[in-house]
Amino acid sequence: MTATKYKIIFLAFFLLSKINAQKIESKEKKTNYLEPEIVIPGNFSSPPSDAIVLFDGSNFSSWHHSKSKEPVKWRLNNDKSFTIKPGTGSIETRKEHGSVQLHIEWKSPIENKGEGQSRGNSGIFFQGRYEVQVLNSYQNRTYPDGQAGSIYKQYIPLVNSMRPTGEWQVYDIVFNAPKYNNNGDIIKSGSFTVFHNGVLIQNNVEIKRPTMSIEKATRKTLMLQDHDKNGTVSYRNIWVRKI
Ligand code: MG
């Protein structure tokens, strides 16, 4: 097959996936979903002694942009956090990872622009493929398997334990990586357990497939998503423990 044919096929797939995403997002406003119960969360803690710190507020040394491999262009803030600079691309860890416990704190943009999937959308991709959704789901409806804490388009969070816009959210995530054979094929599915602000929202769910995304990474890195212009999400205090 010629390179031109490949390009045409790729473009057709890309356009179809765009149309499909638009259909899903227009449906979210019309449908009466059975939504997760709202729970008021408690407080969170500091890193344990055996944590591998991926961001402590001082620099991006553990990260680079996932496509270009260039130094991170996102904004480093004075309060030991950083903020996505939309359009610069997603970032990923320089190192790959297997099964991990991840702690990460994030904050939706205070401006509250956009609705549904357009309000503060980012995401945490494990091994570059499996997304735990980051979204402003405080008084912002969308399809439940796409709201904050969902395993995107696979699992609805058990409850919605969002703090209000402008407050820090905390995810504590247990990711059991899929098992691969020597060809890189999955021979045993991975799983997720997720706590949002200390509240269990995913209980050992089996990963069915990679997240629908045009940014399919092949490296097993931890990736933070630059989704769109309203996705100026901030992050801080990121660490993992190997399992
Ligand atoms: Mg996302």
Short mmCIF file of C-alpha atoms and ligand atoms in Angstrom, two decimals:
data_model
loop_
_atom_site.label_atom_id
_atom_site.label_comp_id
_atom_site.label_asym_id
_atom_site.label_seq_id
_atom_site.Cartn_x
_atom_site.Cartn_y
_atom_site.Cartn_z
CA MET A 1 0.00 0.00 0.00
CA THR A 2 1.32 3.45 -0.85
CA ALA A 3 1.98 6.17 1.70
CA THR A 4 -0.89 8.22 0.22
CA LYS A 5 -3.33 5.35 0.81
CA TYR A 6 -2.17 5.08 4.40
CA LYS A 7 -2.71 8.81 4.85
CA ILE A 8 -6.26 8.63 3.40
CA ILE A 9 -7.18 5.69 5.65
CA PHE A 10 -5.74 7.43 8.70
CA LEU A 11 -7.64 10.63 7.86
CA ALA A 12 -10.92 8.68 7.41
CA PHE A 13 -10.50 7.00 10.81
CA PHE A 14 -9.61 10.34 12.41
CA LEU A 15 -12.73 12.06 10.96
CA LEU A 16 -15.00 9.15 11.97
CA SER A 17 -13.72 9.26 15.56
CA LYS A 18 -14.31 13.05 15.64
CA ILE A 19 -17.90 12.65 14.39
CA ASN A 20 -18.51 9.90 16.96
CA ALA A 21 -17.16 12.06 19.81
CA GLN A 22 -19.47 14.94 18.73
CA LYS A 23 -22.48 12.57 18.71
CA ILE A 24 -21.66 11.35 22.23
CA GLU A 25 -21.19 14.89 23.52
CA SER A 26 -24.46 16.20 22.03
CA LYS A 27 -26.28 13.23 23.61
CA GLU A 28 -25.03 14.08 27.10
CA LYS A 29 -27.29 17.13 27.42
CA LYS A 30 -30.48 15.28 26.41
CA THR A 31 -30.19 12.08 28.42
CA ASN A 32 -31.52 11.56 31.95
CA TYR A 33 -28.60 9.59 33.37
CA LEU A 34 -28.71 7.65 36.61
CA GLU A 35 -25.90 9.67 38.21
CA PRO A 36 -23.54 8.64 41.04
CA GLU A 37 -24.51 9.81 44.51
CA ILE A 38 -22.69 12.95 45.79
CA VAL A 39 -20.42 12.41 48.82
CA ILE A 40 -18.62 15.18 50.78
CA PRO A 41 -14.92 14.13 51.05
CA GLY A 42 -12.56 14.41 54.04
CA ASN A 43 -8.89 15.56 54.11
CA PHE A 44 -5.68 14.12 52.54
CA SER A 45 -2.12 13.35 53.66
CA SER A 46 1.59 13.82 52.67
CA PRO A 47 3.90 11.35 50.78
CA PRO A 48 5.10 8.16 52.49
CA SER A 49 8.83 7.52 52.93
CA ASP A 50 9.18 5.03 50.05
CA ALA A 51 7.47 7.20 47.43
CA ILE A 52 9.15 8.00 44.10
CA VAL A 53 8.37 11.69 43.79
CA LEU A 54 7.48 12.71 40.22
CA PHE A 55 6.71 16.34 41.03
CA ASP A 56 7.50 18.15 44.29
CA GLY A 57 6.82 21.69 43.10
CA SER A 58 10.34 22.65 42.04
CA ASN A 59 10.87 21.40 38.46
CA PHE A 60 9.78 19.15 35.59
CA SER A 61 12.88 16.96 35.64
CA SER A 62 10.85 13.72 35.61
CA TRP A 63 8.75 14.81 32.62
CA HIS A 64 8.84 15.82 28.95
CA HIS A 65 6.25 16.35 26.21
CA SER A 66 5.02 12.99 25.05
CA LYS A 67 5.15 13.57 21.29
CA SER A 68 8.11 15.89 20.83
CA LYS A 69 10.14 14.72 23.85
CA GLU A 70 10.91 18.41 24.41
CA PRO A 71 11.22 20.01 27.87
CA VAL A 72 7.85 20.75 29.47
CA LYS A 73 6.28 24.05 28.40
CA TRP A 74 3.51 24.04 31.00
CA ARG A 75 3.49 26.79 33.65
CA LEU A 76 5.34 26.25 36.90
CA ASN A 77 3.53 28.13 39.71
CA ASN A 78 4.78 29.68 42.96
CA ASP A 79 2.57 27.44 45.11
CA LYS A 80 4.42 24.21 44.18
CA SER A 81 1.94 23.37 41.44
CA PHE A 82 1.96 23.56 37.64
CA THR A 83 -0.75 24.41 35.13
CA ILE A 84 -1.40 23.03 31.66
CA LYS A 85 -0.59 25.40 28.81
CA PRO A 86 -3.22 24.36 26.23
CA GLY A 87 -1.95 23.55 22.77
CA THR A 88 1.55 22.62 23.91
CA GLY A 89 0.69 18.92 24.11
CA SER A 90 0.46 16.25 26.76
CA ILE A 91 3.38 15.43 29.01
CA GLU A 92 4.69 12.07 30.14
CA THR A 93 7.21 10.73 32.61
CA ARG A 94 10.68 10.11 31.25
CA LYS A 95 10.59 6.67 32.82
CA GLU A 96 8.22 3.81 32.12
CA HIS A 97 6.23 2.15 34.88
CA GLY A 98 4.55 -1.13 35.74
CA SER A 99 2.06 -1.62 38.53
CA VAL A 100 1.97 1.41 40.82
CA GLN A 101 0.16 3.25 43.54
CA LEU A 102 -0.18 6.86 42.36
CA HIS A 103 -0.96 9.93 44.42
CA ILE A 104 -1.79 13.06 42.46
CA GLU A 105 -3.54 16.32 43.31
CA TRP A 106 -5.32 18.46 40.73
CA LYS A 107 -7.42 21.59 40.52
CA SER A 108 -9.93 22.61 37.87
CA PRO A 109 -9.63 26.09 36.33
CA ILE A 110 -11.55 28.64 38.41
CA GLU A 111 -12.84 30.35 35.25
CA ASN A 112 -15.33 27.46 34.79
CA LYS A 113 -15.48 27.81 31.02
CA GLY A 114 -17.27 25.23 28.89
CA GLU A 115 -19.78 22.53 29.77
CA GLY A 116 -19.72 18.77 30.06
CA GLN A 117 -16.51 17.38 28.62
CA SER A 118 -15.24 20.89 27.84
CA ARG A 119 -14.99 22.03 31.47
CA GLY A 120 -11.48 21.46 32.79
CA ASN A 121 -10.77 18.25 30.89
CA SER A 122 -7.43 16.56 31.39
CA GLY A 123 -6.60 12.99 32.29
CA ILE A 124 -4.08 10.64 33.76
CA PHE A 125 -3.01 7.95 31.33
CA PHE A 126 -1.30 4.86 32.73
CA GLN A 127 1.20 3.21 30.41
CA GLY A 128 0.13 5.89 27.93
CA ARG A 129 -3.12 4.04 27.22
CA TYR A 130 -5.58 3.82 30.10
CA GLU A 131 -7.23 7.05 31.24
CA VAL A 132 -8.51 7.96 34.66
CA GLN A 133 -10.55 11.03 33.77
CA VAL A 134 -9.79 14.47 35.15
CA LEU A 135 -12.73 16.83 34.67
CA ASN A 136 -14.57 19.51 36.61
CA SER A 137 -17.52 17.34 37.68
CA TYR A 138 -18.69 19.74 40.38
CA GLN A 139 -22.19 20.73 39.28
CA ASN A 140 -21.26 19.92 35.70
CA ARG A 141 -23.16 17.10 34.04
CA THR A 142 -21.76 14.84 31.39
CA TYR A 143 -22.03 11.16 30.50
CA PRO A 144 -21.14 9.39 33.79
CA ASP A 145 -18.49 7.11 32.25
CA GLY A 146 -16.71 10.31 31.21
CA GLN A 147 -16.96 12.30 34.45
CA ALA A 148 -14.13 12.82 36.95
CA GLY A 149 -12.85 9.53 38.28
CA SER A 150 -14.30 7.45 35.48
CA ILE A 151 -12.15 4.93 33.68
CA TYR A 152 -12.96 6.76 30.49
CA LYS A 153 -15.88 5.13 28.60
CA GLN A 154 -15.48 1.95 30.66
CA TYR A 155 -16.40 2.50 34.31
CA ILE A 156 -18.61 5.09 36.05
CA PRO A 157 -17.26 6.21 39.45
CA LEU A 158 -19.19 4.68 42.36
CA VAL A 159 -19.92 8.17 43.75
CA ASN A 160 -19.12 11.78 42.85
CA SER A 161 -16.83 13.11 45.61
CA MET A 162 -15.73 16.35 43.91
CA ARG A 163 -14.77 19.31 46.00
CA PRO A 164 -16.03 22.66 44.65
CA THR A 165 -14.28 24.41 41.75
CA GLY A 166 -11.05 26.07 42.85
CA GLU A 167 -10.28 23.51 45.57
CA TRP A 168 -7.63 20.81 45.25
CA GLN A 169 -8.82 17.31 44.37
CA VAL A 170 -6.84 14.21 45.33
CA TYR A 171 -6.62 10.91 43.50
CA ASP A 172 -5.02 7.85 45.04
CA ILE A 173 -4.94 5.19 42.36
CA VAL A 174 -3.84 1.58 42.37
CA PHE A 175 -2.93 0.49 38.86
CA ASN A 176 -2.20 -3.17 38.29
CA ALA A 177 -0.57 -3.29 34.88
CA PRO A 178 -1.73 -5.80 32.28
CA LYS A 179 0.59 -8.77 31.80
CA TYR A 180 2.23 -8.93 28.38
CA ASN A 181 3.87 -11.78 26.48
CA ASN A 182 7.15 -11.39 24.60
CA ASN A 183 5.31 -10.00 21.54
CA GLY A 184 3.75 -7.26 23.67
CA ASP A 185 0.27 -8.84 23.52
CA ILE A 186 -1.82 -8.64 26.69
CA ILE A 187 -2.24 -12.06 28.30
CA LYS A 188 -3.88 -10.81 31.50
CA SER A 189 -5.95 -7.62 31.87
CA GLY A 190 -4.91 -4.83 34.19
CA SER A 191 -7.09 -3.25 36.87
CA PHE A 192 -7.79 0.02 38.66
CA THR A 193 -8.78 0.96 42.18
CA VAL A 194 -9.33 4.68 42.66
CA PHE A 195 -9.92 6.91 45.68
CA HIS A 196 -11.10 10.49 45.05
CA ASN A 197 -10.55 12.75 48.04
CA GLY A 198 -10.24 9.59 50.14
CA VAL A 199 -13.49 8.11 48.90
CA LEU A 200 -13.48 4.80 47.00
CA ILE A 201 -14.81 5.43 43.51
CA GLN A 202 -13.39 2.47 41.51
CA ASN A 203 -13.15 -0.89 43.23
CA ASN A 204 -10.68 -3.20 41.48
CA VAL A 205 -12.22 -2.84 38.03
CA GLU A 206 -10.75 -4.87 35.17
CA ILE A 207 -9.49 -2.80 32.26
CA LYS A 208 -11.34 -3.81 29.11
CA ARG A 209 -9.36 -1.96 26.45
CA PRO A 210 -7.18 1.11 25.85
CA THR A 211 -9.01 4.43 26.19
CA MET A 212 -10.48 5.85 23.00
CA SER A 213 -7.93 8.48 22.08
CA ILE A 214 -5.97 9.79 19.14
CA GLU A 215 -2.92 9.98 21.39
CA LYS A 216 -2.08 6.31 21.61
CA ALA A 217 1.31 5.94 23.18
CA THR A 218 3.27 2.76 22.84
CA ARG A 219 5.63 3.49 25.72
CA LYS A 220 4.56 2.52 29.22
CA THR A 221 4.78 6.00 30.71
CA LEU A 222 2.50 8.01 32.95
CA MET A 223 0.93 10.76 30.86
CA LEU A 224 -1.01 13.93 31.73
CA GLN A 225 -3.38 15.07 29.03
CA ASP A 226 -3.57 18.47 27.34
CA HIS A 227 -7.19 18.13 26.17
CA ASP A 228 -8.37 21.56 24.95
CA LYS A 229 -8.32 25.33 25.55
CA ASN A 230 -10.55 25.10 28.64
CA GLY A 231 -8.37 22.42 30.17
CA THR A 232 -6.06 24.68 32.18
CA VAL A 233 -5.95 22.15 35.01
CA SER A 234 -3.27 22.47 37.71
CA TYR A 235 -1.40 19.57 39.31
CA ARG A 236 0.81 19.18 42.38
CA ASN A 237 2.30 16.64 44.77
CA ILE A 238 2.68 13.69 42.38
CA TRP A 239 4.28 10.49 43.58
CA VAL A 240 4.17 6.77 42.96
CA ARG A 241 5.02 3.64 44.88
CA LYS A 242 5.95 0.56 42.91
CA ILE A 243 3.78 -2.46 43.55
MG MG B 1 -9.61 13.55 29.62
#
